[in-house]
């Protein structure tokens, strides 16, 4: 509850979701604090120096953040590497006469994580009654990369103005 009101909480929550960690922002920050205290205590008992203990505590408290940053970069890199194949799958599905929702379902079924998970979440949102445009915006917000933003904008504009989505995506 203490962390919920902080501005950093929403950013941490999104990053935790992106890497698939089922932690709350409060749990994540608490883990960093506990790791920092543990590292500081161990350094103090080993070296009997307050400055070394404070340095160890600072480094230890950054451990979860560094791990999260590394995993997030790896996940987003994998997502961006899969995106062209996913777009080709959507294009080919649309050219074959499938609906837009069926094309998204094909991506969620035929591709591997992390892209299958995200597209599967978008499909589930649409099936639960979330408007398609909002589900696409949610996908963009969850991933937060420029490539996904461009893809979502193209899809939303096409849905509003009409036209051939397979040509636009191509």
Backbone as numpy.savetxt, mean C-alpha at the origin, in Angstrom:
# Nx Ny Nz CAx CAy CAz Cx Cy Cz
-5.36 4.82 21.44 -6.16 6.04 21.44 -5.32 7.31 21.44
-4.15 7.27 22.07 -3.30 8.46 22.09 -2.77 8.82 20.72
-2.53 7.84 19.90 -1.92 8.05 18.60 -2.96 8.40 17.54
-4.20 8.00 17.77 -5.25 8.14 16.76 -5.40 9.57 16.27
-5.24 10.54 17.14 -5.43 11.93 16.76 -4.23 12.56 16.09
-3.10 11.91 16.09 -1.89 12.47 15.49 -1.96 12.43 13.97
-1.37 13.43 13.34 -1.37 13.50 11.87 -0.59 12.34 11.25
0.42 11.88 11.94 1.26 10.81 11.40 0.53 9.47 11.40
-0.51 9.35 12.18 -1.23 8.08 12.33 -1.80 7.58 11.00
-2.40 8.47 10.23 -3.00 8.06 8.96 -1.93 7.58 7.98
-0.80 8.27 7.95 0.29 7.89 7.05 0.87 6.53 7.44
1.07 6.34 8.72 1.60 5.05 9.20 0.60 3.93 8.90
-0.69 4.20 9.10 -1.72 3.20 8.84 -1.70 2.77 7.38
-1.58 3.72 6.46 -1.53 3.40 5.03 -0.28 2.59 4.70
0.85 2.97 5.28 2.09 2.25 5.00 2.03 0.83 5.57
1.45 0.67 6.74 1.30 -0.67 7.32 0.41 -1.53 6.44
-0.66 -0.94 5.90 -1.54 -1.68 5.01 -0.80 -2.09 3.73
0.00 -1.18 3.20 0.70 -1.46 1.95 1.64 -2.65 2.05
2.23 -2.85 3.21 3.15 -3.98 3.36 2.47 -5.21 3.92
1.20 -5.09 4.28 0.45 -6.24 4.75 0.62 -6.54 6.23
1.07 -5.57 7.01 1.20 -5.76 8.44 -0.13 -5.42 9.10
-0.62 -6.29 9.94 -1.91 -6.10 10.60 -1.74 -5.39 11.94
-0.93 -4.36 11.98 -0.71 -3.59 13.19 -1.48 -2.28 13.09
-1.80 -1.72 14.22 -2.35 -0.38 14.26 -1.16 0.59 14.36
-1.38 1.86 14.01 -0.28 2.82 14.18 0.23 2.90 15.62
-0.68 2.76 16.58 -0.26 2.78 17.98 0.64 1.62 18.33
0.30 0.44 17.85 1.13 -0.74 18.10 2.50 -0.58 17.44
2.51 -0.01 16.23 3.77 0.19 15.52 4.67 1.16 16.29
4.11 2.28 16.74 4.91 3.25 17.48 5.35 2.68 18.83
4.48 1.89 19.47 4.84 1.26 20.74 5.98 0.26 20.53
5.95 -0.48 19.43 7.04 -1.42 19.14 8.36 -0.68 18.99
8.32 0.46 18.30 9.54 1.26 18.17 10.04 1.77 19.51
9.11 2.23 20.34 9.51 2.73 21.66 10.08 1.61 22.53
9.43 0.45 22.52 9.92 -0.67 23.32 11.27 -1.17 22.83
11.44 -1.22 21.53 12.73 -1.64 20.98 13.82 -0.64 21.34
13.48 0.65 21.31 14.44 1.67 21.72 14.83 1.55 23.18
13.85 1.33 24.06 14.13 1.16 25.49 14.99 -0.08 25.72
14.65 -1.17 25.03 15.42 -2.40 25.20 16.85 -2.22 24.72
17.03 -1.59 23.57 18.39 -1.37 23.05 19.17 -0.44 23.97
18.51 0.58 24.47 19.19 1.51 25.38 19.59 0.83 26.68
18.70 0.02 27.23 19.01 -0.68 28.48 20.16 -1.66 28.28
20.12 -2.40 27.18 21.22 -3.35 26.92 22.55 -2.61 26.76
22.54 -1.51 26.05 23.78 -0.75 25.86 24.28 -0.17 27.18
23.35 0.29 28.01 23.77 0.85 29.30 24.40 -0.22 30.19
23.78 -1.40 30.22 24.34 -2.47 31.06 25.65 -3.01 30.50
25.83 -2.93 29.20 27.08 -3.43 28.61 28.22 -2.43 28.75
27.93 -1.15 28.50 29.00 -0.15 28.45 29.02 0.81 29.63
27.96 0.84 30.42 27.86 1.73 31.59 28.11 3.19 31.19
27.58 3.56 30.03 27.74 4.92 29.55 26.37 5.42 29.08
25.93 6.54 29.65 24.61 7.07 29.34 24.49 7.51 27.88
25.55 8.09 27.33 25.50 8.57 25.94 25.40 7.41 24.96
26.11 6.36 25.21 26.03 5.16 24.36 24.63 4.56 24.46
24.08 4.54 25.67 22.73 4.00 25.87 21.69 4.84 25.13
21.82 6.16 25.18 20.89 7.04 24.46 21.01 6.86 22.95
22.23 6.71 22.49 22.44 6.48 21.05 21.83 5.14 20.63
22.06 4.12 21.42 21.48 2.80 21.11 19.96 2.85 21.14
19.40 3.59 22.09 17.94 3.73 22.19 17.39 4.42 20.94
18.07 5.46 20.50 17.62 6.18 19.30 17.68 5.28 18.07
18.77 4.56 17.93 18.91 3.66 16.78 17.89 2.52 16.87
17.72 1.97 18.05 16.77 0.87 18.24 15.34 1.28 17.95
14.98 2.49 18.32 13.60 2.94 18.09 13.31 3.16 16.62
14.35 3.33 15.82 14.16 3.51 14.38 14.06 2.18 13.62
14.32 1.08 14.30 14.30 -0.23 13.65 13.01 -0.56 12.92
11.85 -0.46 13.59 10.60 -0.76 12.89 10.34 0.17 11.70
10.69 1.44 11.84 10.48 2.38 10.74 11.35 2.03 9.54
12.58 1.64 9.80 13.47 1.26 8.70 12.97 -0.02 8.02
12.50 -0.98 8.81 11.96 -2.22 8.25 10.72 -1.94 7.43
9.85 -1.07 7.94 8.63 -0.70 7.21 8.98 -0.01 5.90
9.94 0.88 5.94 10.34 1.61 4.73 10.90 0.65 3.67
11.72 -0.31 4.10 12.29 -1.28 3.16 11.20 -2.16 2.55
10.30 -2.67 3.39 9.23 -3.53 2.87 8.29 -2.76 1.95
8.00 -1.52 2.31 7.11 -0.70 1.49 7.73 -0.45 0.12
9.01 -0.12 0.10 9.70 0.11 -1.18 9.69 -1.15 -2.02
9.92 -2.29 -1.40 9.91 -3.57 -2.13 8.52 -3.87 -2.68
7.48 -3.65 -1.87 6.11 -3.92 -2.30 5.70 -3.00 -3.44
5.99 -1.71 -3.31 5.61 -0.77 -4.36 6.39 -1.02 -5.65
7.64 -1.44 -5.52 8.42 -1.78 -6.70 7.80 -2.98 -7.41
7.42 -3.99 -6.64 6.79 -5.18 -7.23 5.46 -4.81 -7.88
4.69 -3.95 -7.23 3.41 -3.52 -7.80 3.63 -2.80 -9.12
4.58 -1.87 -9.14 4.84 -1.10 -10.37 5.39 -1.98 -11.48
6.13 -3.03 -11.13 6.62 -3.96 -12.15 5.50 -4.79 -12.73
4.47 -5.09 -11.93 3.35 -5.89 -12.39 2.30 -5.06 -13.13
2.31 -3.76 -12.93 1.26 -2.91 -13.49 1.14 -2.98 -15.01
2.22 -2.95 -15.79 2.05 -3.07 -17.24 1.37 -4.38 -17.66
1.73 -5.49 -17.01 1.09 -6.77 -17.32 -0.39 -6.76 -16.95
-0.69 -6.12 -15.82 -2.09 -6.03 -15.40 -2.89 -5.19 -16.38
-2.30 -4.10 -16.84 -3.00 -3.26 -17.82 -3.21 -4.01 -19.13
-2.22 -4.78 -19.54 -2.39 -5.58 -20.77 -3.49 -6.61 -20.59
-3.58 -7.20 -19.42 -4.64 -8.15 -19.13 -6.01 -7.48 -19.19
-6.11 -6.27 -18.63 -7.37 -5.52 -18.69 -7.71 -5.18 -20.13
-6.73 -4.71 -20.88 -6.95 -4.34 -22.28 -7.44 -5.55 -23.08
-6.75 -6.67 -22.93 -7.14 -7.87 -23.69 -8.51 -8.39 -23.27
-8.82 -8.29 -21.97 -10.13 -8.72 -21.50 -11.23 -7.84 -22.07
-10.98 -6.54 -22.13 -11.98 -5.63 -22.69 -12.15 -5.85 -24.19
-11.04 -6.09 -24.88 -11.13 -6.37 -26.32 -11.87 -7.67 -26.60
-11.79 -8.62 -25.65 -12.47 -9.90 -25.82 -13.96 -9.80 -25.49
-14.40 -8.63 -25.06 -15.82 -8.44 -24.81 -16.22 -8.54 -23.35
-15.27 -8.67 -22.45 -15.59 -8.72 -21.02 -15.92 -7.32 -20.51
-16.67 -7.28 -19.42 -16.97 -5.99 -18.80 -15.74 -5.50 -18.03
-15.82 -4.25 -17.62 -14.72 -3.66 -16.85 -14.52 -4.42 -15.55
-15.60 -4.74 -14.85 -15.51 -5.48 -13.59 -14.91 -6.86 -13.81
-15.29 -7.53 -14.90 -14.71 -8.84 -15.20 -13.22 -8.72 -15.49
-12.83 -7.64 -16.14 -11.40 -7.43 -16.42 -10.62 -7.25 -15.12
-11.18 -6.48 -14.18 -10.52 -6.31 -12.89 -10.45 -7.63 -12.13
-11.53 -8.43 -12.23 -11.53 -9.74 -11.58 -10.46 -10.65 -12.17
-10.26 -10.57 -13.46 -9.22 -11.39 -14.10 -7.84 -11.04 -13.54
-7.59 -9.74 -13.35 -6.30 -9.33 -12.78 -6.17 -9.89 -11.37
-7.24 -9.81 -10.58 -7.15 -10.29 -9.20 -6.98 -11.80 -9.11
-7.47 -12.52 -10.11 -7.37 -13.99 -10.08 -6.10 -14.51 -10.75
-5.66 -13.87 -11.81 -4.59 -14.44 -12.62 -3.20 -13.91 -12.30
-3.12 -12.82 -11.58 -1.81 -12.27 -11.26 -1.46 -12.58 -9.81
-0.21 -12.37 -9.47 0.23 -12.65 -8.10 0.20 -11.37 -7.26
0.41 -11.54 -5.97 0.45 -10.40 -5.06 1.69 -9.56 -5.38
1.66 -8.29 -5.19 0.68 -7.49 -4.48 -0.45 -6.94 -5.35
-0.31 -7.03 -6.66 -1.31 -6.41 -7.53 -2.64 -7.15 -7.47
-2.60 -8.46 -7.33 -3.84 -9.23 -7.27 -4.64 -8.87 -6.02
-3.95 -8.64 -4.93 -4.61 -8.28 -3.69 -5.32 -6.93 -3.81
-4.63 -5.97 -4.38 -5.21 -4.63 -4.50 -6.38 -4.60 -5.47
-6.24 -5.25 -6.60 -7.35 -5.30 -7.55 -8.51 -6.11 -6.97
-8.20 -7.16 -6.21 -9.23 -7.94 -5.55 -10.00 -7.11 -4.54
-9.30 -6.24 -3.82 -9.96 -5.34 -2.88 -10.89 -4.38 -3.61
-10.43 -3.85 -4.75 -11.27 -2.95 -5.54 -12.51 -3.67 -6.05
-12.35 -4.90 -6.52 -13.49 -5.69 -7.00 -14.47 -5.95 -5.86
-13.95 -6.29 -4.68 -14.81 -6.55 -3.53 -15.58 -5.29 -3.14
-14.92 -4.15 -3.19 -15.61 -2.89 -2.88 -16.76 -2.64 -3.85
-16.50 -2.86 -5.13 -17.54 -2.66 -6.15 -18.69 -3.63 -5.91
-18.36 -4.88 -5.60 -19.41 -5.87 -5.34 -20.22 -5.55 -4.09
-19.63 -4.85 -3.15 -20.34 -4.48 -1.93 -21.12 -3.18 -2.08
-21.09 -2.59 -3.27 -21.91 -1.42 -3.52 -21.19 -0.09 -3.58
-19.88 -0.10 -3.43 -19.13 1.15 -3.58 -19.11 1.51 -5.06
-19.41 2.76 -5.40 -19.35 3.14 -6.82 -17.96 2.85 -7.40
-17.96 2.46 -8.67 -16.71 2.07 -9.32 -15.65 3.16 -9.24
-16.06 4.39 -9.48 -15.11 5.50 -9.44 -14.48 5.63 -8.05
-15.29 5.45 -7.01 -14.76 5.54 -5.64 -13.84 4.37 -5.33
-14.19 3.19 -5.80 -13.32 2.02 -5.59 -11.97 2.23 -6.27
-11.98 2.84 -7.46 -10.73 3.14 -8.15 -9.92 4.20 -7.39
-10.61 5.22 -6.86 -9.91 6.23 -6.06 -9.31 5.60 -4.79
-10.05 4.68 -4.19 -9.53 3.99 -3.01 -8.28 3.19 -3.36
-8.28 2.56 -4.53 -7.09 1.83 -5.00 -5.92 2.79 -5.13
-6.17 3.94 -5.74 -5.13 4.95 -5.90 -4.60 5.40 -4.54
-5.51 5.64 -3.60 -5.09 6.12 -2.27 -4.31 5.06 -1.50
-4.69 3.79 -1.67 -3.97 2.72 -0.97 -2.55 2.56 -1.50
-2.38 2.69 -2.81 -1.06 2.48 -3.40 -0.24 3.75 -3.38
-0.80 4.82 -3.88 -0.14 6.12 -3.79 1.03 6.34 -4.72
1.08 5.67 -5.86 2.15 5.92 -6.82 1.61 6.72 -8.00
2.50 7.36 -8.71 2.11 8.17 -9.86 1.51 7.32 -10.97
2.08 6.14 -11.19 1.57 5.26 -12.25 0.13 4.84 -11.99
-0.17 4.50 -10.75 -1.53 4.10 -10.41 -2.46 5.30 -10.51
-1.98 6.46 -10.11 -2.79 7.67 -10.21 -3.16 7.95 -11.66
-2.21 7.82 -12.56 -2.49 8.04 -13.98 -3.48 7.01 -14.52
-3.31 5.76 -14.13 -4.22 4.70 -14.58 -5.64 4.97 -14.09
-5.77 5.30 -12.82 -7.09 5.55 -12.24 -7.73 6.78 -12.88
-6.96 7.83 -13.08 -7.52 9.03 -13.72 -8.02 8.71 -15.13
-7.26 7.93 -15.87 -7.70 7.55 -17.23 -8.99 6.74 -17.18
-9.08 5.82 -16.23 -10.28 4.99 -16.12 -11.50 5.82 -15.72
-11.31 6.74 -14.78 -12.43 7.57 -14.33 -12.88 8.51 -15.43
-11.94 9.13 -16.13 -12.30 10.04 -17.22 -13.04 9.27 -18.31
-12.59 8.08 -18.63 -13.27 7.28 -19.65 -14.68 6.93 -19.21
-14.86 6.62 -17.94 -16.19 6.26 -17.45 -17.13 7.46 -17.50
-16.59 8.66 -17.31 -17.42 9.86 -17.34 -17.71 10.35 -18.75
-16.74 10.22 -19.64 -16.90 10.78 -20.98 -17.19 9.74 -22.04
-16.90 8.50 -21.76 -17.10 7.45 -22.76 -15.86 7.23 -23.57
-15.94 6.33 -24.50 -14.80 6.02 -25.35 -14.36 4.59 -25.12
-13.31 4.24 -25.81 -12.80 2.87 -25.76 -11.68 2.81 -24.72
-11.97 2.19 -23.58 -10.99 2.11 -22.49 -9.76 1.33 -22.89
-9.92 0.30 -23.70 -8.75 -0.50 -24.09 -7.78 0.34 -24.92
-8.29 1.25 -25.74 -7.41 2.13 -26.52 -6.74 3.17 -25.60
-7.51 3.69 -24.66 -6.97 4.68 -23.75 -5.85 4.09 -22.90
-6.08 2.90 -22.36 -5.06 2.25 -21.53 -3.86 1.83 -22.35
-4.11 1.42 -23.58 -3.00 1.03 -24.45 -2.08 2.18 -24.73
